[in-house]
XYZ file of C-alpha atoms in Angstrom:
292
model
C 18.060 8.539 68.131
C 15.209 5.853 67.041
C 16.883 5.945 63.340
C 19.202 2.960 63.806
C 16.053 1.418 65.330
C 13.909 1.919 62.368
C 15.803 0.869 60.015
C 16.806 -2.660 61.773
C 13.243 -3.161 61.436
C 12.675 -2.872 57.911
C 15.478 -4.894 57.475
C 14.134 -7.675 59.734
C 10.518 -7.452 57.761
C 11.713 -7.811 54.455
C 13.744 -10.619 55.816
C 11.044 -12.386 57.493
C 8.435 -11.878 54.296
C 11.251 -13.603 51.964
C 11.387 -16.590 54.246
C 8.607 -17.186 55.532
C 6.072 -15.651 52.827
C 4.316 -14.579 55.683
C 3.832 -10.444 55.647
C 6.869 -9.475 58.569
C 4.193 -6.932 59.874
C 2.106 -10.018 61.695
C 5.562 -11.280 63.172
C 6.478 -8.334 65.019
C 6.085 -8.431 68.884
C 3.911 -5.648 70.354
C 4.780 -3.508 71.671
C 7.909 -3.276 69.910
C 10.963 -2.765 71.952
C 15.062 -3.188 71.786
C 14.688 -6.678 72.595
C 12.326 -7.505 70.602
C 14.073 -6.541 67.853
C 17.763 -7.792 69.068
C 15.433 -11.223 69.354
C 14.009 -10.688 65.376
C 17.665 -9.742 64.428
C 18.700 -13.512 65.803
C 15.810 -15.051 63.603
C 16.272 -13.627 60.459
C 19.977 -14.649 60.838
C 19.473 -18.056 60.850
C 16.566 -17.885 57.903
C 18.424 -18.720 55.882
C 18.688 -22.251 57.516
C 14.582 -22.449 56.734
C 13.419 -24.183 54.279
C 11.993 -21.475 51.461
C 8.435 -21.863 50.228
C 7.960 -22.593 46.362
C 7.574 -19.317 44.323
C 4.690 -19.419 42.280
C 6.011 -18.189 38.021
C 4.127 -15.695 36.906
C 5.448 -15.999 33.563
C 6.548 -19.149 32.124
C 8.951 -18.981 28.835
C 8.296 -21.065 25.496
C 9.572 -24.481 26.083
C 11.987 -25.188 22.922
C 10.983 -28.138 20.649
C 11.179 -31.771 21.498
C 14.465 -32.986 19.936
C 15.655 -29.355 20.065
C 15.583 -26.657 17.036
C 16.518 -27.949 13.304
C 17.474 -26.198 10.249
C 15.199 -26.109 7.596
C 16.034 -28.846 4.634
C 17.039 -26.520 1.751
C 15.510 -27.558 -1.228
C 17.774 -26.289 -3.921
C 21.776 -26.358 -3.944
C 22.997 -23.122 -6.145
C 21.397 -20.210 -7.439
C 20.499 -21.418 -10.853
C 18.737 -24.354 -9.734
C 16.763 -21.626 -7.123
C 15.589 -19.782 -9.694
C 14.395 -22.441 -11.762
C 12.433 -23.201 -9.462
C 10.764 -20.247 -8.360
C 9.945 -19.557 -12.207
C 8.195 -23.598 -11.909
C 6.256 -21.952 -9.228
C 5.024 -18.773 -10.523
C 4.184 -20.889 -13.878
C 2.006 -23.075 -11.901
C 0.543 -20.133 -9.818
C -0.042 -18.456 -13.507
C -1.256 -21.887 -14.810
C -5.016 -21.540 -14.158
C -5.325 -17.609 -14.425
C -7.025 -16.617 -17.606
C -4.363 -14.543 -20.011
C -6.450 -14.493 -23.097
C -6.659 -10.975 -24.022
C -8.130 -8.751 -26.841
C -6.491 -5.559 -28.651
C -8.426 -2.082 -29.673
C -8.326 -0.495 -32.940
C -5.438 1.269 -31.765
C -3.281 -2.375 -30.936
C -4.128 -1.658 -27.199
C -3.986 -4.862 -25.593
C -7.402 -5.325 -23.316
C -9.063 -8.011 -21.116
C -12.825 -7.550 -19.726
C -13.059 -8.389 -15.871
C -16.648 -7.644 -16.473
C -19.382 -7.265 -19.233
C -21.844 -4.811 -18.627
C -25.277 -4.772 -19.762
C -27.068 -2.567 -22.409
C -25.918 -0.278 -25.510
C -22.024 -0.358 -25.974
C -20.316 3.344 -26.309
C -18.887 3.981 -29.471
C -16.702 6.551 -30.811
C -17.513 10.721 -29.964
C -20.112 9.203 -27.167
C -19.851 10.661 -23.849
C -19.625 8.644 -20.850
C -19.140 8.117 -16.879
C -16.066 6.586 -15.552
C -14.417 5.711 -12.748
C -10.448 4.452 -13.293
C -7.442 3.038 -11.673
C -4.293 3.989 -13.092
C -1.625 1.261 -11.917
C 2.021 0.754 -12.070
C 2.407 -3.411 -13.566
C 3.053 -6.127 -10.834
C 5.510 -8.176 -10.510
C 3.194 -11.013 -11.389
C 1.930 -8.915 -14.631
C 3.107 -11.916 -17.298
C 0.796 -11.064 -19.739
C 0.592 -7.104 -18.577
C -2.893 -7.487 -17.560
C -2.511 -9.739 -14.473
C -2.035 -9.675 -11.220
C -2.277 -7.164 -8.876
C -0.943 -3.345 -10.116
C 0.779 -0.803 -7.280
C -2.174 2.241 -7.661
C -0.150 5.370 -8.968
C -3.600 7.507 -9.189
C -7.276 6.858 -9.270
C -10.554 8.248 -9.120
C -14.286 7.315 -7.801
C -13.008 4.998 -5.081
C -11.822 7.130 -2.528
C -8.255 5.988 -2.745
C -7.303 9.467 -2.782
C -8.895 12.808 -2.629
C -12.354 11.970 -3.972
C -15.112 10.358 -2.692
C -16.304 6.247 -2.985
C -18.775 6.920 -5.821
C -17.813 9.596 -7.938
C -17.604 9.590 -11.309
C -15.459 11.134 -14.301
C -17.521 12.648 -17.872
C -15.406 12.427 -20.456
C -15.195 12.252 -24.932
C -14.272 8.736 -26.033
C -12.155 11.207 -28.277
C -8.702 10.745 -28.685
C -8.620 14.733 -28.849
C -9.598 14.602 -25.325
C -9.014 11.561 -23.480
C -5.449 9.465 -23.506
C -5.544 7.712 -26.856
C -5.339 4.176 -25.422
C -8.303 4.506 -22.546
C -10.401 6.099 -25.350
C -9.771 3.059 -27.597
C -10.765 0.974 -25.127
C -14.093 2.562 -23.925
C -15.307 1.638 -27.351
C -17.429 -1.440 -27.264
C -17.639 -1.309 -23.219
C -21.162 -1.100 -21.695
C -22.251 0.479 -18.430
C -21.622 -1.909 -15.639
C -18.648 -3.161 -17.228
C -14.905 -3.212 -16.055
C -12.157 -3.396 -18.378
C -8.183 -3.885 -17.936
C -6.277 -2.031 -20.876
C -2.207 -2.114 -21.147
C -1.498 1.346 -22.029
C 2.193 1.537 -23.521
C 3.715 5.645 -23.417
C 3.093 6.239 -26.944
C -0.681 5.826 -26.664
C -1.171 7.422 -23.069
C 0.526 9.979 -21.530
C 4.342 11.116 -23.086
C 4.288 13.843 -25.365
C 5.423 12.985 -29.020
C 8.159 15.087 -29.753
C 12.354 14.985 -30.352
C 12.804 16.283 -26.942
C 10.903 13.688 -25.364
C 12.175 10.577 -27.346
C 15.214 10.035 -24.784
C 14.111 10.982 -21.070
C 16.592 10.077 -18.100
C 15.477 8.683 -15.346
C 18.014 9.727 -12.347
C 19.057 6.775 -10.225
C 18.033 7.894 -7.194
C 15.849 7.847 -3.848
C 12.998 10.377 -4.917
C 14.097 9.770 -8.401
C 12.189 12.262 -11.204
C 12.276 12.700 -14.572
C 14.253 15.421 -15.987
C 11.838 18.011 -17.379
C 8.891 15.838 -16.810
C 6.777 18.887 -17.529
C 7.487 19.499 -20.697
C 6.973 15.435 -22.129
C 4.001 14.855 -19.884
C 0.426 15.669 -21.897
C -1.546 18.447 -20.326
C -4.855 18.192 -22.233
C -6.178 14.937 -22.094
C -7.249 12.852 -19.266
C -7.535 11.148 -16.931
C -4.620 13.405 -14.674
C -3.737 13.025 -11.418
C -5.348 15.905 -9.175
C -3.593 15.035 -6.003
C 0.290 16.186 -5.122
C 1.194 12.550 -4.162
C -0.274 11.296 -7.378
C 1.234 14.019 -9.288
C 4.637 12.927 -8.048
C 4.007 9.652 -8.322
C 2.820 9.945 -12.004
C 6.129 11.695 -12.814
C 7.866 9.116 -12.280
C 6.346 6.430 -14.153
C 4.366 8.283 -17.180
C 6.747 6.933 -19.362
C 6.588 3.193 -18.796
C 3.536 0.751 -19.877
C 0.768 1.264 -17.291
C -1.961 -0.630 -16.525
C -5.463 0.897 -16.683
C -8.833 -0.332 -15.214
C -11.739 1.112 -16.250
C -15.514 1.112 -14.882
C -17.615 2.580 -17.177
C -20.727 3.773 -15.122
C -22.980 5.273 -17.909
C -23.598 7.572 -20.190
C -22.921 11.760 -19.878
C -24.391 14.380 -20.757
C -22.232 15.399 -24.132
C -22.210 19.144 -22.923
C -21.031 18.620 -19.812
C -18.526 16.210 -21.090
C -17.813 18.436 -24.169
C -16.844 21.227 -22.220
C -13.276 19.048 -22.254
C -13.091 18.854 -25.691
C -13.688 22.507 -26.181
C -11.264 23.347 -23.144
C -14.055 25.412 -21.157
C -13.086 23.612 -17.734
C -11.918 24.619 -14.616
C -8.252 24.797 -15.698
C -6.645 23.047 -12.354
C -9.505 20.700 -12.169
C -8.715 18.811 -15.865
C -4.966 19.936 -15.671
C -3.790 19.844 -12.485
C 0.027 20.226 -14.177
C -0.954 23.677 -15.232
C 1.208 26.770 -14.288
C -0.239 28.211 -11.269
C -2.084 24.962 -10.031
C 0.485 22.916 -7.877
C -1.021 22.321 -4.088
């Protein structure tokens, strides 16, 4: 049976390669026989006697900071004096950001990010747009600051439309949202406006049954007949389901608007709105029948 003698071999090899870090294979005598091995047996006994060759780290670990680690110095002592001074902070973050601001006809308050060139649309003109509608940062002191969380949008392929398309629409307040409408007025193409658009002049349907939604308090949270106190006629509407969701939740807070007014329409195309002959999911994507 050569078994017993096989396996005293592999033994001796992986001995003989741990000690000496030479391979065991160039140690073996040839031809191998029961002495031989009774003879490696003796050697790799007494290896352990042999010095062992440095191993070489493949690896080496972070070495920990000279003096070792520190806790940071805390730089306030109670919670009061904490948030004192994180307000000092944000007020000198905020202290060289331009808050000056402007209000519509309709007490809409505005601020231009950028004047455009040319003729400035007026009331019943039609007009290109591309929009943002945005839920207010945390930052939002002045409710046209800072950076907004994007609830819907359109013509920069943030959601189901392309980078580059464009919106016609009535600065009407029969057909657009009564606060984006008031602030189209004196914007000219090329230009990019910020308006604050509070529920009574945007989206929430004026009527007893709307005056008192509830919010539910939870993950997912909706509003409680949403479809009933959200307007269905004017834009700009969310087209996707995410921003349809989205909107339902927040329709009835302040939202921040920014608006890029491309051009000028053609008023039929952009009348078709105003006269409700429009693809009826396309403008109302809230619509009986028209949920993805």
């Amino acid at each position: 049976d050569r078994r017993p003698m096989l396996l005293a071999r592999r033994c001796c090899l992986i001995v003989l390669s741990i000690t000496s870090g030479v391979s065991g294979w160039q140690l073996l005598p040839q031809p191998l026989t029961r002495r031989g091995l009774l003879g490696l047996g003796l050697t790799a006994a007494g290896a352990p006697l042999l010095p062992l060759q440095p191993a070489s780290a493949l690896i080496k670990g972070s070495a920990p900071p000279s003096g070792g680690f520190k806790a940071k110095e805390r730089k306030c002592k109670s919670i009061d004096e904490c948030e004192a001074m994180g307000e000092k902070e944000r007020e000198q973050m905020s202290a060289g950001a331009d808050e000056s601001f402007e209000r519509t006809a309709g007490g809409d308050r505005y601020r231009d990010l950028r004047v455009g060139d040319g003729t400035a649309a007026r009331e019943g003109d039609a007009v290109e747009i591309r929009y943002r509608v945005m839920r207010l940062g945390t930052r939002a002191r002045d409710g046209l600051s800072g950076e907004g969380q994007t609830i819907f949008s359109y013509g920069y392929g943030e959601d189901d439309d392309k980078e580059g398309d464009k919106q016609a629409v009535l600065v009407k307040t029969e057909s657009t949202v009564a606060g984006i409408a008031a602030a189209l007025v004196g914007m000219k193409p090329g230009g990019r406006r910020r308006v604050l658009v509070r529920p009574e002049r945007g989206w929430k349907v004026s009527s007893a049954d709307c005056a008192d939604i509830v919010f539910k308090a939870d993950i997912g949270a909706a509003v409680e007949n949403e479809a009933a106190c959200i307007t269905k006629n004017k834009v700009p509407l969310p087209r996707t389901y995410g921003g349809k969701q989205r909107f339902a939740r927040r329709f009835d807070e302040s939202l921040l608007v920014e608006l890029d007014l491309v051009g000028f329409a053609d008023s039929r195309a952009a009348g078709k709105i105003s006269a409700q002959f429009y693809d009826r999911c396309e403008q109302n994507p809230f619509a009986e029948g028209c949920s993805e």
